[in-house]
Amino acid sequence: MSTVLDTPRPAPPAGAAPGRPTRRRRIRDRVGAERPGVLGWALLILLLGFGLFPIYWMTVTAFTPDADAIGGDFRLFPARPTLTHFAAFFADATLVRYLVNSLIVAGVTALLGVAAATYMAYSFSKFRYRGRGSLMTMVFVSQLFPSSLLLIALYVLFQNLGLLYTYTALVLSFSTFTLPLCVFVLKGFFDAIPDDVIEAAKMDGAGEWTVIHRVVLPITGPGLVAAGLFAFIRGWNDFIFALTLGGPDTQTLPPGLVRTYITEAQANWPDLMAASLIVSAPVVVVFILLQRFLVTGLAAGAVKG
């Protein structure tokens, strides 16, 4: 009899879960799962308050009547809360048009970014060809260029092509900074797919098109959602490109709100804060519903396997 088979295996440590550790557990073990002490909790609460106070103050201002806001009678909780500032947003047809423009531009940017990034990331992850490393470096380093430098070049290019102040100009300009981000997220997912899965599909007669669309993409569904959400949020919140390349009929919400509520003489802070809450609500709701995909996307980009 073999001595290896006869030797009893050491018992697992108390409290250890049987079987192979899950992906979440492996990531938690690498990051560390020690609970913070009293000083750590105090620091976390301080940082949490520092991050949430602007949102709280924005909410208070949005519900404060104009008379109290102009008179400087701010309180931690409005004495006479009002919804007039929220009603004023939806009563303004121009602001509603800005909202529709943001939905169109950010939505198309997310779809275009995910579609293009899928093939780029798959190529970087699963194919070996000359210049692959240089192309990856160029894609990721493009994020380091100043936005103003890229903006001037895009402005001149779109003006010569007759695309200035159009949806096309906004979508293409937003794609310059959302595409590398989508590639980074999706490449982490493709790296985690074993090559044996792809080879098995090819041995069954599947071509590259079938392998990508019927084998790989269904596995990377969370990555596609995470990349699309990242691209949508970046396009939704952009200010500089939308302000410069957007026209009166294609202007999006961030520059539109500033032009509507802030002038050289004064600023209508209660209406601006109410509009900001309305604008932020869709992104916050989508983020809460899909946060597990975002965490998975970030983990896939940071930890392979």
Short mmCIF file of C-alpha atoms in Angstrom, two decimals, residues 51-251:
data_model
loop_
_atom_site.label_atom_id
_atom_site.label_comp_id
_atom_site.label_asym_id
_atom_site.label_seq_id
_atom_site.Cartn_x
_atom_site.Cartn_y
_atom_site.Cartn_z
CA GLY A 51 -17.36 63.24 2.32
CA LEU A 52 -21.08 63.38 3.04
CA PHE A 53 -21.33 66.92 4.42
CA PRO A 54 -21.39 68.62 0.97
CA ILE A 55 -24.25 66.32 -0.08
CA TYR A 56 -26.11 67.06 3.15
CA TRP A 57 -25.61 70.82 2.74
CA MET A 58 -26.77 70.62 -0.88
CA THR A 59 -29.93 68.83 0.23
CA VAL A 60 -30.64 71.38 2.97
CA THR A 61 -30.17 74.27 0.55
CA ALA A 62 -32.48 72.66 -2.03
CA PHE A 63 -35.33 72.52 0.51
CA THR A 64 -34.70 76.03 1.92
CA PRO A 65 -37.08 78.83 0.75
CA ASP A 66 -35.58 81.68 -1.25
CA ALA A 67 -36.26 84.20 1.51
CA ASP A 68 -34.23 82.22 4.05
CA ALA A 69 -31.47 81.41 1.57
CA ILE A 70 -31.06 85.01 0.42
CA GLY A 71 -31.30 86.30 3.98
CA GLY A 72 -28.60 83.89 5.10
CA ASP A 73 -30.92 82.12 7.56
CA PHE A 74 -29.43 78.67 6.99
CA ARG A 75 -30.08 75.94 9.54
CA LEU A 76 -29.09 72.32 9.91
CA PHE A 77 -32.73 71.46 9.14
CA PRO A 78 -34.96 73.89 7.14
CA ALA A 79 -37.62 75.49 9.37
CA ARG A 80 -40.03 75.74 6.43
CA PRO A 81 -39.02 73.10 3.85
CA THR A 82 -40.35 73.66 0.34
CA LEU A 83 -40.52 71.74 -2.96
CA THR A 84 -40.83 74.81 -5.20
CA HIS A 85 -37.23 74.55 -6.39
CA PHE A 86 -37.78 70.98 -7.59
CA ALA A 87 -41.02 71.95 -9.34
CA ALA A 88 -39.23 74.86 -11.05
CA PHE A 89 -36.76 72.43 -12.66
CA PHE A 90 -39.44 70.38 -14.43
CA ALA A 91 -41.37 73.52 -15.38
CA ASP A 92 -38.38 74.82 -17.35
CA ALA A 93 -38.44 73.29 -20.86
CA THR A 94 -34.80 74.22 -21.45
CA LEU A 95 -33.62 72.23 -18.44
CA VAL A 96 -35.71 69.23 -19.47
CA ARG A 97 -34.07 69.40 -22.91
CA TYR A 98 -30.64 69.44 -21.22
CA LEU A 99 -31.70 66.34 -19.27
CA VAL A 100 -32.76 64.53 -22.46
CA ASN A 101 -29.48 65.52 -24.15
CA SER A 102 -27.48 64.10 -21.23
CA LEU A 103 -29.38 60.82 -21.41
CA ILE A 104 -28.79 60.55 -25.16
CA VAL A 105 -25.10 61.46 -25.13
CA ALA A 106 -24.14 59.47 -22.01
CA GLY A 107 -26.18 56.43 -23.12
CA VAL A 108 -24.72 56.32 -26.63
CA THR A 109 -21.23 56.91 -25.22
CA ALA A 110 -21.62 53.95 -22.88
CA LEU A 111 -22.90 51.63 -25.63
CA LEU A 112 -20.21 52.72 -28.09
CA GLY A 113 -17.46 52.51 -25.47
CA VAL A 114 -18.42 49.00 -24.34
CA ALA A 115 -18.78 47.73 -27.92
CA ALA A 116 -15.38 49.04 -29.03
CA ALA A 117 -13.63 48.18 -25.76
CA THR A 118 -14.87 44.57 -25.87
CA TYR A 119 -12.95 43.75 -29.03
CA MET A 120 -9.89 45.78 -28.01
CA ALA A 121 -9.68 44.18 -24.58
CA TYR A 122 -10.23 40.68 -26.00
CA SER A 123 -7.46 41.27 -28.51
CA PHE A 124 -5.06 42.51 -25.81
CA SER A 125 -5.91 39.59 -23.54
CA LYS A 126 -6.11 36.54 -25.82
CA PHE A 127 -3.96 37.29 -28.90
CA ARG A 128 -0.19 37.59 -29.15
CA TYR A 129 1.04 39.79 -31.99
CA ARG A 130 3.79 42.30 -32.70
CA GLY A 131 3.10 45.75 -31.26
CA ARG A 132 0.51 44.48 -28.75
CA GLY A 133 2.37 45.91 -25.76
CA SER A 134 2.91 49.26 -27.46
CA LEU A 135 -0.78 49.54 -28.35
CA MET A 136 -1.78 48.76 -24.77
CA THR A 137 0.62 51.38 -23.48
CA MET A 138 -0.72 53.98 -25.91
CA VAL A 139 -4.32 53.29 -24.87
CA PHE A 140 -3.62 53.56 -21.16
CA VAL A 141 -1.16 56.48 -21.41
CA SER A 142 -3.73 58.48 -23.39
CA GLN A 143 -5.47 59.07 -20.05
CA LEU A 144 -2.47 61.10 -18.89
CA PHE A 145 -2.80 63.83 -21.51
CA PRO A 146 -4.28 67.12 -20.24
CA SER A 147 -7.93 67.51 -21.20
CA SER A 148 -7.35 71.05 -22.48
CA LEU A 149 -4.73 69.82 -24.97
CA LEU A 150 -7.06 67.14 -26.32
CA LEU A 151 -9.99 69.54 -26.34
CA ILE A 152 -8.28 72.03 -28.63
CA ALA A 153 -7.38 69.32 -31.13
CA LEU A 154 -10.92 67.93 -31.10
CA TYR A 155 -12.45 71.39 -31.50
CA VAL A 156 -10.38 72.08 -34.62
CA LEU A 157 -11.05 68.60 -36.02
CA PHE A 158 -14.83 68.76 -35.53
CA GLN A 159 -14.97 72.29 -36.91
CA ASN A 160 -13.22 71.19 -40.12
CA LEU A 161 -15.53 68.17 -40.42
CA GLY A 162 -18.68 70.20 -39.78
CA LEU A 163 -19.53 68.20 -36.65
CA LEU A 164 -19.17 70.97 -34.09
CA TYR A 165 -22.17 71.40 -31.70
CA THR A 166 -23.65 68.02 -32.67
CA TYR A 167 -24.39 64.83 -30.73
CA THR A 168 -21.71 63.08 -32.78
CA ALA A 169 -19.03 65.49 -31.58
CA LEU A 170 -20.03 65.00 -27.94
CA VAL A 171 -20.18 61.20 -28.17
CA LEU A 172 -16.81 60.94 -29.95
CA SER A 173 -15.13 63.36 -27.53
CA PHE A 174 -16.53 61.52 -24.48
CA SER A 175 -15.28 58.25 -25.96
CA THR A 176 -11.70 59.52 -25.82
CA PHE A 177 -11.67 59.20 -22.03
CA THR A 178 -14.26 56.44 -21.52
CA LEU A 179 -12.79 53.93 -24.00
CA PRO A 180 -9.45 53.36 -22.16
CA LEU A 181 -11.34 52.92 -18.90
CA CYS A 182 -13.64 50.31 -20.44
CA VAL A 183 -10.65 48.49 -21.95
CA PHE A 184 -8.94 48.38 -18.56
CA VAL A 185 -12.02 46.92 -16.85
CA LEU A 186 -12.84 44.36 -19.55
CA LYS A 187 -9.25 43.16 -19.98
CA GLY A 188 -9.26 42.05 -16.35
CA PHE A 189 -12.34 39.91 -17.02
CA PHE A 190 -10.92 38.39 -20.20
CA ASP A 191 -7.63 37.59 -18.42
CA ALA A 192 -9.60 35.60 -15.84
CA ILE A 193 -11.13 33.31 -18.50
CA PRO A 194 -8.96 30.17 -18.89
CA ASP A 195 -7.60 29.61 -22.39
CA ASP A 196 -8.81 26.00 -22.10
CA VAL A 197 -12.42 27.22 -22.37
CA ILE A 198 -11.67 28.97 -25.66
CA GLU A 199 -9.65 26.05 -27.00
CA ALA A 200 -12.47 23.62 -26.14
CA ALA A 201 -14.96 25.75 -28.05
CA LYS A 202 -12.66 25.86 -31.09
CA MET A 203 -12.22 22.07 -30.98
CA ASP A 204 -16.02 21.80 -31.17
CA GLY A 205 -15.91 23.76 -34.43
CA ALA A 206 -16.61 27.28 -33.19
CA GLY A 207 -15.00 30.18 -35.06
CA GLU A 208 -13.62 33.35 -33.49
CA TRP A 209 -16.95 35.17 -33.94
CA THR A 210 -18.84 32.37 -32.19
CA VAL A 211 -16.24 32.08 -29.43
CA ILE A 212 -16.46 35.79 -28.62
CA HIS A 213 -20.22 36.24 -28.82
CA ARG A 214 -21.53 32.87 -27.60
CA VAL A 215 -18.83 31.74 -25.17
CA VAL A 216 -16.80 34.68 -23.84
CA LEU A 217 -19.36 37.52 -23.63
CA PRO A 218 -21.95 35.54 -21.61
CA ILE A 219 -19.24 34.80 -19.04
CA THR A 220 -18.17 38.45 -18.80
CA GLY A 221 -21.68 39.89 -18.33
CA PRO A 222 -20.81 41.64 -15.02
CA GLY A 223 -17.76 43.20 -16.68
CA LEU A 224 -19.83 44.59 -19.54
CA VAL A 225 -22.29 46.10 -17.07
CA ALA A 226 -19.51 47.60 -14.95
CA ALA A 227 -17.71 49.09 -17.97
CA GLY A 228 -20.95 50.52 -19.36
CA LEU A 229 -21.82 52.09 -16.02
CA PHE A 230 -18.38 53.63 -15.67
CA ALA A 231 -18.65 55.12 -19.16
CA PHE A 232 -22.19 56.40 -18.53
CA ILE A 233 -21.19 58.14 -15.29
CA ARG A 234 -18.13 59.76 -16.89
CA GLY A 235 -20.19 60.99 -19.82
CA TRP A 236 -23.04 62.12 -17.56
CA ASN A 237 -20.76 64.25 -15.35
CA ASP A 238 -18.47 65.76 -17.98
CA PHE A 239 -18.38 69.55 -18.00
CA ILE A 240 -15.42 70.84 -20.04
CA PHE A 241 -16.02 68.90 -23.27
CA ALA A 242 -19.79 69.44 -23.14
CA LEU A 243 -19.36 73.18 -22.54
CA THR A 244 -16.96 73.63 -25.48
CA LEU A 245 -18.28 71.18 -28.06
CA GLY A 246 -22.01 71.28 -27.27
CA GLY A 247 -24.34 73.73 -29.02
CA PRO A 248 -27.61 75.34 -27.90
CA ASP A 249 -29.62 72.30 -29.02
CA THR A 250 -27.18 69.64 -27.78
CA GLN A 251 -26.05 71.13 -24.48
#
